[in-house]
Amino acid sequence: MFIFTFLGFLVGTLVGLTGIGGGALMTPALIFLGVEPVIAIGTDLLYATVTRIFGVFFHHKNNGLRFDLASRLFLGSLPAILLGNFLLREIERTVLNEYLTILLGSVLLITSTLSLIKGEIRVPIRPRRDYLYLLGFIVGLTVQFTSVGAGVIVSFALMNLARVNPKEVVGVTIVYGLALSSFSFLNYALLGRVNYSLASALILGTLPGVYLGTRINLLVEREKLKKIINLIILVVGFLILAQRVL
């Protein structure tokens, strides 16, 4: 289990350092280390939930949170969570494992590309906060089957589709991400698709990792590190898809 504790420490450090990369690095890393894809996703959802609890606490203490926006996103996600629960029960486990990795690779490519795009994109529709319900549904369904996407996709959409103040975006994604990951985790827990001892090892390493990352953050140029991590995620997504296609 030492290797998983070290993995939790490594990913936690990167998250504390840059604010990105948690699920996008953890789930594929677990799969590469031999964890069954459906178990890797369920375990990562528990890991993400615990990590975000601390994130909500510290962010609320320092900056305040926009619960109104987060609640709209989560209300949109509720039908996606119910649909995900149904599909997880009805689709055979072997089929899930086959297609979950393909979906994961695709989401990694999309999220890393969005993160690498600089500035705002002018979309040909009028920005409205009502779009948050639809966004919540799409992201909710994506997270159900990959454990990835809540942070990057929501952040990108909030700034470009809802014109939310960038300073408020981080808090919204943390609160929404916590609600979404906790309810998504319950779906996997009820089906017995979570490795609790593995999650404990990851969390044990993550807590000191996040603390170390936040301290190092004061000494290095964060934006360059973000770009490097997003490039790594892009490559990981490509390798996952190539492994399935070839």
PDB file of C-alpha atoms in Angstrom:
ATOM      1  CA  MET A   1       0.000   0.000   0.000  1.00  0.00           C
ATOM      2  CA  PHE A   2       3.034   2.298   0.308  1.00  0.00           C
ATOM      3  CA  ILE A   3       2.986   3.022  -3.420  1.00  0.00           C
ATOM      4  CA  PHE A   4      -0.628   4.239  -3.172  1.00  0.00           C
ATOM      5  CA  THR A   5       0.174   6.445  -0.167  1.00  0.00           C
ATOM      6  CA  PHE A   6       3.025   7.934  -2.172  1.00  0.00           C
ATOM      7  CA  LEU A   7       0.671   8.389  -5.143  1.00  0.00           C
ATOM      8  CA  GLY A   8      -1.774  10.247  -2.870  1.00  0.00           C
ATOM      9  CA  PHE A   9       1.095  12.413  -1.610  1.00  0.00           C
ATOM     10  CA  LEU A  10       2.302  13.160  -5.158  1.00  0.00           C
ATOM     11  CA  VAL A  11      -1.132  14.053  -6.542  1.00  0.00           C
ATOM     12  CA  GLY A  12      -1.997  16.010  -3.373  1.00  0.00           C
ATOM     13  CA  THR A  13       1.199  18.046  -3.773  1.00  0.00           C
ATOM     14  CA  LEU A  14       0.341  18.853  -7.398  1.00  0.00           C
ATOM     15  CA  VAL A  15      -3.199  19.868  -6.446  1.00  0.00           C
ATOM     16  CA  GLY A  16      -1.945  22.091  -3.622  1.00  0.00           C
ATOM     17  CA  LEU A  17       0.650  23.568  -5.950  1.00  0.00           C
ATOM     18  CA  THR A  18      -1.531  24.297  -8.983  1.00  0.00           C
ATOM     19  CA  GLY A  19      -5.164  23.668  -8.003  1.00  0.00           C
ATOM     20  CA  ILE A  20      -5.678  21.188 -10.849  1.00  0.00           C
ATOM     21  CA  GLY A  21      -4.979  17.590 -11.770  1.00  0.00           C
ATOM     22  CA  GLY A  22      -6.570  15.630  -8.907  1.00  0.00           C
ATOM     23  CA  GLY A  23      -9.023  13.315 -10.619  1.00  0.00           C
ATOM     24  CA  ALA A  24      -7.393  13.698 -14.018  1.00  0.00           C
ATOM     25  CA  LEU A  25      -4.180  12.191 -12.646  1.00  0.00           C
ATOM     26  CA  MET A  26      -5.479   9.887  -9.896  1.00  0.00           C
ATOM     27  CA  THR A  27      -7.932   7.730 -11.841  1.00  0.00           C
ATOM     28  CA  PRO A  28      -5.627   6.936 -14.802  1.00  0.00           C
ATOM     29  CA  ALA A  29      -2.735   6.357 -12.372  1.00  0.00           C
ATOM     30  CA  LEU A  30      -4.799   3.791 -10.461  1.00  0.00           C
ATOM     31  CA  ILE A  31      -5.749   2.068 -13.708  1.00  0.00           C
ATOM     32  CA  PHE A  32      -2.106   1.962 -14.830  1.00  0.00           C
ATOM     33  CA  LEU A  33      -1.222   0.400 -11.458  1.00  0.00           C
ATOM     34  CA  GLY A  34      -3.650  -2.437 -12.128  1.00  0.00           C
ATOM     35  CA  VAL A  35      -6.808  -1.275 -10.363  1.00  0.00           C
ATOM     36  CA  GLU A  36     -10.014  -2.282 -12.172  1.00  0.00           C
ATOM     37  CA  PRO A  37     -11.399   0.835 -13.964  1.00  0.00           C
ATOM     38  CA  VAL A  38     -14.813   0.806 -12.251  1.00  0.00           C
ATOM     39  CA  ILE A  39     -13.126   0.372  -8.828  1.00  0.00           C
ATOM     40  CA  ALA A  40     -10.574   3.092  -9.641  1.00  0.00           C
ATOM     41  CA  ILE A  41     -13.363   5.575 -10.385  1.00  0.00           C
ATOM     42  CA  GLY A  42     -15.376   4.718  -7.259  1.00  0.00           C
ATOM     43  CA  THR A  43     -12.289   4.931  -5.057  1.00  0.00           C
ATOM     44  CA  ASP A  44     -11.195   8.223  -6.600  1.00  0.00           C
ATOM     45  CA  LEU A  45     -14.655   9.694  -5.956  1.00  0.00           C
ATOM     46  CA  LEU A  46     -14.241   8.956  -2.231  1.00  0.00           C
ATOM     47  CA  TYR A  47     -10.714  10.399  -2.286  1.00  0.00           C
ATOM     48  CA  ALA A  48     -11.983  13.524  -4.095  1.00  0.00           C
ATOM     49  CA  THR A  49     -14.848  13.980  -1.631  1.00  0.00           C
ATOM     50  CA  VAL A  50     -12.547  13.976   1.404  1.00  0.00           C
ATOM     51  CA  THR A  51     -10.081  16.314  -0.309  1.00  0.00           C
ATOM     52  CA  ARG A  52     -12.826  18.793  -1.246  1.00  0.00           C
ATOM     53  CA  ILE A  53     -14.179  18.899   2.304  1.00  0.00           C
ATOM     54  CA  PHE A  54     -10.909  20.544   3.340  1.00  0.00           C
ATOM     55  CA  GLY A  55     -11.009  22.761   0.236  1.00  0.00           C
ATOM     56  CA  VAL A  56     -14.494  24.070   1.082  1.00  0.00           C
ATOM     57  CA  PHE A  57     -13.477  24.763   4.685  1.00  0.00           C
ATOM     58  CA  PHE A  58     -10.373  26.771   3.824  1.00  0.00           C
ATOM     59  CA  HIS A  59     -11.928  28.597   0.866  1.00  0.00           C
ATOM     60  CA  HIS A  60     -15.027  29.595   2.821  1.00  0.00           C
ATOM     61  CA  LYS A  61     -12.847  30.848   5.666  1.00  0.00           C
ATOM     62  CA  ASN A  62     -10.769  33.031   3.358  1.00  0.00           C
ATOM     63  CA  ASN A  63     -12.988  34.107   0.457  1.00  0.00           C
ATOM     64  CA  GLY A  64     -16.643  33.169   0.907  1.00  0.00           C
ATOM     65  CA  LEU A  65     -18.608  30.971  -1.500  1.00  0.00           C
ATOM     66  CA  ARG A  66     -21.362  31.415  -4.111  1.00  0.00           C
ATOM     67  CA  PHE A  67     -23.798  28.728  -2.984  1.00  0.00           C
ATOM     68  CA  ASP A  68     -26.501  30.075  -5.327  1.00  0.00           C
ATOM     69  CA  LEU A  69     -24.502  29.160  -8.432  1.00  0.00           C
ATOM     70  CA  ALA A  70     -23.299  25.856  -7.013  1.00  0.00           C
ATOM     71  CA  SER A  71     -26.888  24.878  -6.133  1.00  0.00           C
ATOM     72  CA  ARG A  72     -28.048  25.464  -9.712  1.00  0.00           C
ATOM     73  CA  LEU A  73     -25.295  23.237 -11.015  1.00  0.00           C
ATOM     74  CA  PHE A  74     -26.108  20.534  -8.492  1.00  0.00           C
ATOM     75  CA  LEU A  75     -29.857  20.640  -9.221  1.00  0.00           C
ATOM     76  CA  GLY A  76     -28.988  20.029 -12.862  1.00  0.00           C
ATOM     77  CA  SER A  77     -26.780  17.117 -11.819  1.00  0.00           C
ATOM     78  CA  LEU A  78     -29.425  15.275  -9.768  1.00  0.00           C
ATOM     79  CA  PRO A  79     -31.143  13.610 -12.766  1.00  0.00           C
ATOM     80  CA  ALA A  80     -27.684  12.719 -14.122  1.00  0.00           C
ATOM     81  CA  ILE A  81     -26.798  11.044 -10.805  1.00  0.00           C
ATOM     82  CA  LEU A  82     -30.044   9.022 -10.918  1.00  0.00           C
ATOM     83  CA  LEU A  83     -29.447   8.090 -14.552  1.00  0.00           C
ATOM     84  CA  GLY A  84     -25.864   7.114 -13.715  1.00  0.00           C
ATOM     85  CA  ASN A  85     -27.073   4.876 -10.887  1.00  0.00           C
ATOM     86  CA  PHE A  86     -29.460   3.111 -13.268  1.00  0.00           C
ATOM     87  CA  LEU A  87     -26.810   2.604 -15.952  1.00  0.00           C
ATOM     88  CA  LEU A  88     -24.220   1.350 -13.449  1.00  0.00           C
ATOM     89  CA  ARG A  89     -26.699  -1.303 -12.305  1.00  0.00           C
ATOM     90  CA  GLU A  90     -27.897  -2.332 -15.768  1.00  0.00           C
ATOM     91  CA  ILE A  91     -24.683  -2.387 -17.814  1.00  0.00           C
ATOM     92  CA  GLU A  92     -22.460  -5.443 -17.399  1.00  0.00           C
ATOM     93  CA  ARG A  93     -19.255  -4.856 -15.459  1.00  0.00           C
ATOM     94  CA  THR A  94     -17.002  -6.055 -18.300  1.00  0.00           C
ATOM     95  CA  VAL A  95     -18.684  -3.654 -20.720  1.00  0.00           C
ATOM     96  CA  LEU A  96     -18.346  -0.818 -18.214  1.00  0.00           C
ATOM     97  CA  ASN A  97     -14.622  -1.456 -17.771  1.00  0.00           C
ATOM     98  CA  GLU A  98     -14.137  -1.507 -21.540  1.00  0.00           C
ATOM     99  CA  TYR A  99     -15.907   1.758 -22.306  1.00  0.00           C
ATOM    100  CA  LEU A 100     -15.101   3.671 -19.110  1.00  0.00           C
ATOM    101  CA  THR A 101     -11.435   3.858 -20.105  1.00  0.00           C
ATOM    102  CA  ILE A 102     -12.361   5.166 -23.565  1.00  0.00           C
ATOM    103  CA  LEU A 103     -14.609   7.812 -22.009  1.00  0.00           C
ATOM    104  CA  LEU A 104     -11.921   8.677 -19.465  1.00  0.00           C
ATOM    105  CA  GLY A 105      -9.314   9.182 -22.182  1.00  0.00           C
ATOM    106  CA  SER A 106     -11.695  11.409 -24.164  1.00  0.00           C
ATOM    107  CA  VAL A 107     -12.550  13.551 -21.138  1.00  0.00           C
ATOM    108  CA  LEU A 108      -8.861  13.952 -20.281  1.00  0.00           C
ATOM    109  CA  LEU A 109      -8.152  15.203 -23.803  1.00  0.00           C
ATOM    110  CA  ILE A 110     -11.060  17.667 -23.686  1.00  0.00           C
ATOM    111  CA  THR A 111     -10.369  19.039 -20.199  1.00  0.00           C
ATOM    112  CA  SER A 112      -6.634  19.448 -20.743  1.00  0.00           C
ATOM    113  CA  THR A 113      -7.260  21.239 -24.053  1.00  0.00           C
ATOM    114  CA  LEU A 114      -9.754  23.601 -22.388  1.00  0.00           C
ATOM    115  CA  SER A 115      -7.233  24.334 -19.634  1.00  0.00           C
ATOM    116  CA  LEU A 116      -4.530  25.164 -22.162  1.00  0.00           C
ATOM    117  CA  ILE A 117      -6.764  27.654 -23.995  1.00  0.00           C
ATOM    118  CA  LYS A 118      -5.902  31.180 -22.976  1.00  0.00           C
ATOM    119  CA  GLY A 119      -8.481  33.893 -22.358  1.00  0.00           C
ATOM    120  CA  GLU A 120     -12.199  33.885 -23.002  1.00  0.00           C
ATOM    121  CA  ILE A 121     -13.931  32.361 -25.992  1.00  0.00           C
ATOM    122  CA  ARG A 122     -16.801  34.340 -27.435  1.00  0.00           C
ATOM    123  CA  VAL A 123     -19.613  31.847 -27.870  1.00  0.00           C
ATOM    124  CA  PRO A 124     -22.421  32.648 -30.386  1.00  0.00           C
ATOM    125  CA  ILE A 125     -25.140  32.533 -27.703  1.00  0.00           C
ATOM    126  CA  ARG A 126     -26.243  34.992 -25.077  1.00  0.00           C
ATOM    127  CA  PRO A 127     -24.693  34.177 -21.662  1.00  0.00           C
ATOM    128  CA  ARG A 128     -27.373  33.112 -19.157  1.00  0.00           C
ATOM    129  CA  ARG A 129     -27.215  31.629 -15.682  1.00  0.00           C
ATOM    130  CA  ASP A 130     -30.048  29.230 -16.631  1.00  0.00           C
ATOM    131  CA  TYR A 131     -27.495  27.299 -18.683  1.00  0.00           C
ATOM    132  CA  LEU A 132     -26.027  26.144 -15.376  1.00  0.00           C
ATOM    133  CA  TYR A 133     -28.761  23.498 -15.023  1.00  0.00           C
ATOM    134  CA  LEU A 134     -27.861  21.937 -18.381  1.00  0.00           C
ATOM    135  CA  LEU A 135     -24.161  22.241 -17.598  1.00  0.00           C
ATOM    136  CA  GLY A 136     -24.762  20.470 -14.279  1.00  0.00           C
ATOM    137  CA  PHE A 137     -26.472  17.579 -16.047  1.00  0.00           C
ATOM    138  CA  ILE A 138     -23.681  17.132 -18.614  1.00  0.00           C
ATOM    139  CA  VAL A 139     -20.878  17.369 -16.071  1.00  0.00           C
ATOM    140  CA  GLY A 140     -22.790  15.232 -13.570  1.00  0.00           C
ATOM    141  CA  LEU A 141     -23.092  12.403 -16.061  1.00  0.00           C
ATOM    142  CA  THR A 142     -19.438  12.745 -17.074  1.00  0.00           C
ATOM    143  CA  VAL A 143     -18.204  12.596 -13.476  1.00  0.00           C
ATOM    144  CA  GLN A 144     -20.412   9.552 -12.806  1.00  0.00           C
ATOM    145  CA  PHE A 145     -18.427   7.535 -15.322  1.00  0.00           C
ATOM    146  CA  THR A 146     -14.935   9.036 -15.149  1.00  0.00           C
ATOM    147  CA  SER A 147     -14.613  10.931 -11.806  1.00  0.00           C
ATOM    148  CA  VAL A 148     -13.029  13.687 -13.943  1.00  0.00           C
ATOM    149  CA  GLY A 149     -14.306  16.948 -15.365  1.00  0.00           C
ATOM    150  CA  ALA A 150     -16.115  18.880 -12.636  1.00  0.00           C
ATOM    151  CA  GLY A 151     -13.346  21.428 -12.068  1.00  0.00           C
ATOM    152  CA  VAL A 152     -12.053  22.213 -15.552  1.00  0.00           C
ATOM    153  CA  ILE A 153     -15.281  21.944 -17.557  1.00  0.00           C
ATOM    154  CA  VAL A 154     -17.330  23.908 -15.025  1.00  0.00           C
ATOM    155  CA  SER A 155     -14.683  26.616 -14.623  1.00  0.00           C
ATOM    156  CA  PHE A 156     -14.398  27.061 -18.377  1.00  0.00           C
ATOM    157  CA  ALA A 157     -18.175  27.190 -18.856  1.00  0.00           C
ATOM    158  CA  LEU A 158     -18.826  29.534 -15.921  1.00  0.00           C
ATOM    159  CA  MET A 159     -16.525  32.166 -17.384  1.00  0.00           C
ATOM    160  CA  ASN A 160     -17.671  31.779 -20.996  1.00  0.00           C
ATOM    161  CA  LEU A 161     -21.357  30.791 -20.824  1.00  0.00           C
ATOM    162  CA  ALA A 162     -22.475  32.464 -17.578  1.00  0.00           C
ATOM    163  CA  ARG A 163     -19.895  35.281 -17.378  1.00  0.00           C
ATOM    164  CA  VAL A 164     -19.180  34.581 -13.718  1.00  0.00           C
ATOM    165  CA  ASN A 165     -16.446  36.647 -12.066  1.00  0.00           C
ATOM    166  CA  PRO A 166     -13.236  34.550 -12.301  1.00  0.00           C
ATOM    167  CA  LYS A 167     -12.528  35.266  -8.619  1.00  0.00           C
ATOM    168  CA  GLU A 168     -15.767  33.472  -7.699  1.00  0.00           C
ATOM    169  CA  VAL A 169     -15.297  30.510 -10.036  1.00  0.00           C
ATOM    170  CA  VAL A 170     -12.909  28.540  -7.821  1.00  0.00           C
ATOM    171  CA  GLY A 171     -15.257  28.588  -4.842  1.00  0.00           C
ATOM    172  CA  VAL A 172     -18.231  27.556  -6.988  1.00  0.00           C
ATOM    173  CA  THR A 173     -16.368  24.599  -8.476  1.00  0.00           C
ATOM    174  CA  ILE A 174     -15.169  23.433  -5.037  1.00  0.00           C
ATOM    175  CA  VAL A 175     -18.663  23.473  -3.499  1.00  0.00           C
ATOM    176  CA  TYR A 176     -20.292  21.925  -6.563  1.00  0.00           C
ATOM    177  CA  GLY A 177     -17.491  19.387  -6.891  1.00  0.00           C
ATOM    178  CA  LEU A 178     -17.927  18.317  -3.269  1.00  0.00           C
ATOM    179  CA  ALA A 179     -21.684  17.784  -3.645  1.00  0.00           C
ATOM    180  CA  LEU A 180     -21.279  15.975  -6.960  1.00  0.00           C
ATOM    181  CA  SER A 181     -18.410  13.698  -5.915  1.00  0.00           C
ATOM    182  CA  SER A 182     -20.096  12.732  -2.629  1.00  0.00           C
ATOM    183  CA  PHE A 183     -23.374  11.733  -4.282  1.00  0.00           C
ATOM    184  CA  SER A 184     -21.548  10.032  -7.162  1.00  0.00           C
ATOM    185  CA  PHE A 185     -19.451   8.119  -4.625  1.00  0.00           C
ATOM    186  CA  LEU A 186     -22.658   6.837  -2.993  1.00  0.00           C
ATOM    187  CA  ASN A 187     -23.698   5.241  -6.293  1.00  0.00           C
ATOM    188  CA  TYR A 188     -20.448   3.263  -6.395  1.00  0.00           C
ATOM    189  CA  ALA A 189     -20.547   2.493  -2.655  1.00  0.00           C
ATOM    190  CA  LEU A 190     -24.059   1.027  -2.902  1.00  0.00           C
ATOM    191  CA  LEU A 191     -22.855  -1.264  -5.689  1.00  0.00           C
ATOM    192  CA  GLY A 192     -19.749  -2.316  -3.718  1.00  0.00           C
ATOM    193  CA  ARG A 193     -17.351  -0.743  -6.195  1.00  0.00           C
ATOM    194  CA  VAL A 194     -15.114   1.182  -3.804  1.00  0.00           C
ATOM    195  CA  ASN A 195     -11.827  -0.041  -2.324  1.00  0.00           C
ATOM    196  CA  TYR A 196     -11.836   1.596   1.117  1.00  0.00           C
ATOM    197  CA  SER A 197      -8.379   0.436   2.187  1.00  0.00           C
ATOM    198  CA  LEU A 198      -6.950   1.838  -1.044  1.00  0.00           C
ATOM    199  CA  ALA A 199      -8.832   5.121  -0.539  1.00  0.00           C
ATOM    200  CA  SER A 200      -7.467   5.354   3.016  1.00  0.00           C
ATOM    201  CA  ALA A 201      -3.915   4.956   1.748  1.00  0.00           C
ATOM    202  CA  LEU A 202      -4.452   7.680  -0.866  1.00  0.00           C
ATOM    203  CA  ILE A 203      -6.006  10.085   1.656  1.00  0.00           C
ATOM    204  CA  LEU A 204      -3.189   9.418   4.134  1.00  0.00           C
ATOM    205  CA  GLY A 205      -0.694  10.635   1.546  1.00  0.00           C
ATOM    206  CA  THR A 206      -2.796  13.446   0.146  1.00  0.00           C
ATOM    207  CA  LEU A 207      -3.182  15.554   3.298  1.00  0.00           C
ATOM    208  CA  PRO A 208       0.544  16.271   3.821  1.00  0.00           C
ATOM    209  CA  GLY A 209       0.905  16.528   0.026  1.00  0.00           C
ATOM    210  CA  VAL A 210      -1.679  19.318  -0.270  1.00  0.00           C
ATOM    211  CA  TYR A 211      -0.036  21.180   2.618  1.00  0.00           C
ATOM    212  CA  LEU A 212       3.416  20.867   1.028  1.00  0.00           C
ATOM    213  CA  GLY A 213       2.063  21.960  -2.352  1.00  0.00           C
ATOM    214  CA  THR A 214       0.490  25.097  -0.924  1.00  0.00           C
ATOM    215  CA  ARG A 215       3.787  26.008   0.743  1.00  0.00           C
ATOM    216  CA  ILE A 216       5.836  25.438  -2.441  1.00  0.00           C
ATOM    217  CA  ASN A 217       3.240  27.493  -4.332  1.00  0.00           C
ATOM    218  CA  LEU A 218       4.702  30.610  -2.723  1.00  0.00           C
ATOM    219  CA  LEU A 219       8.117  29.930  -4.255  1.00  0.00           C
ATOM    220  CA  VAL A 220       7.479  28.861  -7.860  1.00  0.00           C
ATOM    221  CA  GLU A 221       5.691  30.173 -10.937  1.00  0.00           C
ATOM    222  CA  ARG A 222       2.315  28.436 -10.774  1.00  0.00           C
ATOM    223  CA  GLU A 223       1.093  29.142 -14.326  1.00  0.00           C
ATOM    224  CA  LYS A 224       4.016  27.336 -15.946  1.00  0.00           C
ATOM    225  CA  LEU A 225       3.423  24.327 -13.693  1.00  0.00           C
ATOM    226  CA  LYS A 226      -0.267  24.321 -14.640  1.00  0.00           C
ATOM    227  CA  LYS A 227       0.663  24.227 -18.308  1.00  0.00           C
ATOM    228  CA  ILE A 228       3.089  21.337 -17.745  1.00  0.00           C
ATOM    229  CA  ILE A 229       0.497  19.322 -15.802  1.00  0.00           C
ATOM    230  CA  ASN A 230      -2.152  19.937 -18.456  1.00  0.00           C
ATOM    231  CA  LEU A 231       0.253  18.748 -21.127  1.00  0.00           C
ATOM    232  CA  ILE A 232       0.875  15.602 -19.056  1.00  0.00           C
ATOM    233  CA  ILE A 233      -2.897  15.043 -18.749  1.00  0.00           C
ATOM    234  CA  LEU A 234      -3.233  15.520 -22.513  1.00  0.00           C
ATOM    235  CA  VAL A 235      -0.573  12.855 -23.132  1.00  0.00           C
ATOM    236  CA  VAL A 236      -2.158  10.483 -20.585  1.00  0.00           C
ATOM    237  CA  GLY A 237      -5.539  10.856 -22.292  1.00  0.00           C
ATOM    238  CA  PHE A 238      -3.969  10.124 -25.671  1.00  0.00           C
ATOM    239  CA  LEU A 239      -2.143   7.047 -24.339  1.00  0.00           C
ATOM    240  CA  ILE A 240      -5.332   5.671 -22.761  1.00  0.00           C
ATOM    241  CA  LEU A 241      -7.221   6.026 -26.040  1.00  0.00           C
ATOM    242  CA  ALA A 242      -4.324   4.631 -28.080  1.00  0.00           C
ATOM    243  CA  GLN A 243      -4.104   1.611 -25.754  1.00  0.00           C
ATOM    244  CA  ARG A 244      -7.783   0.814 -26.425  1.00  0.00           C
ATOM    245  CA  VAL A 245      -7.676   1.435 -30.159  1.00  0.00           C
ATOM    246  CA  LEU A 246      -4.465  -0.458 -30.932  1.00  0.00           C
TER     247      LEU A 246
END
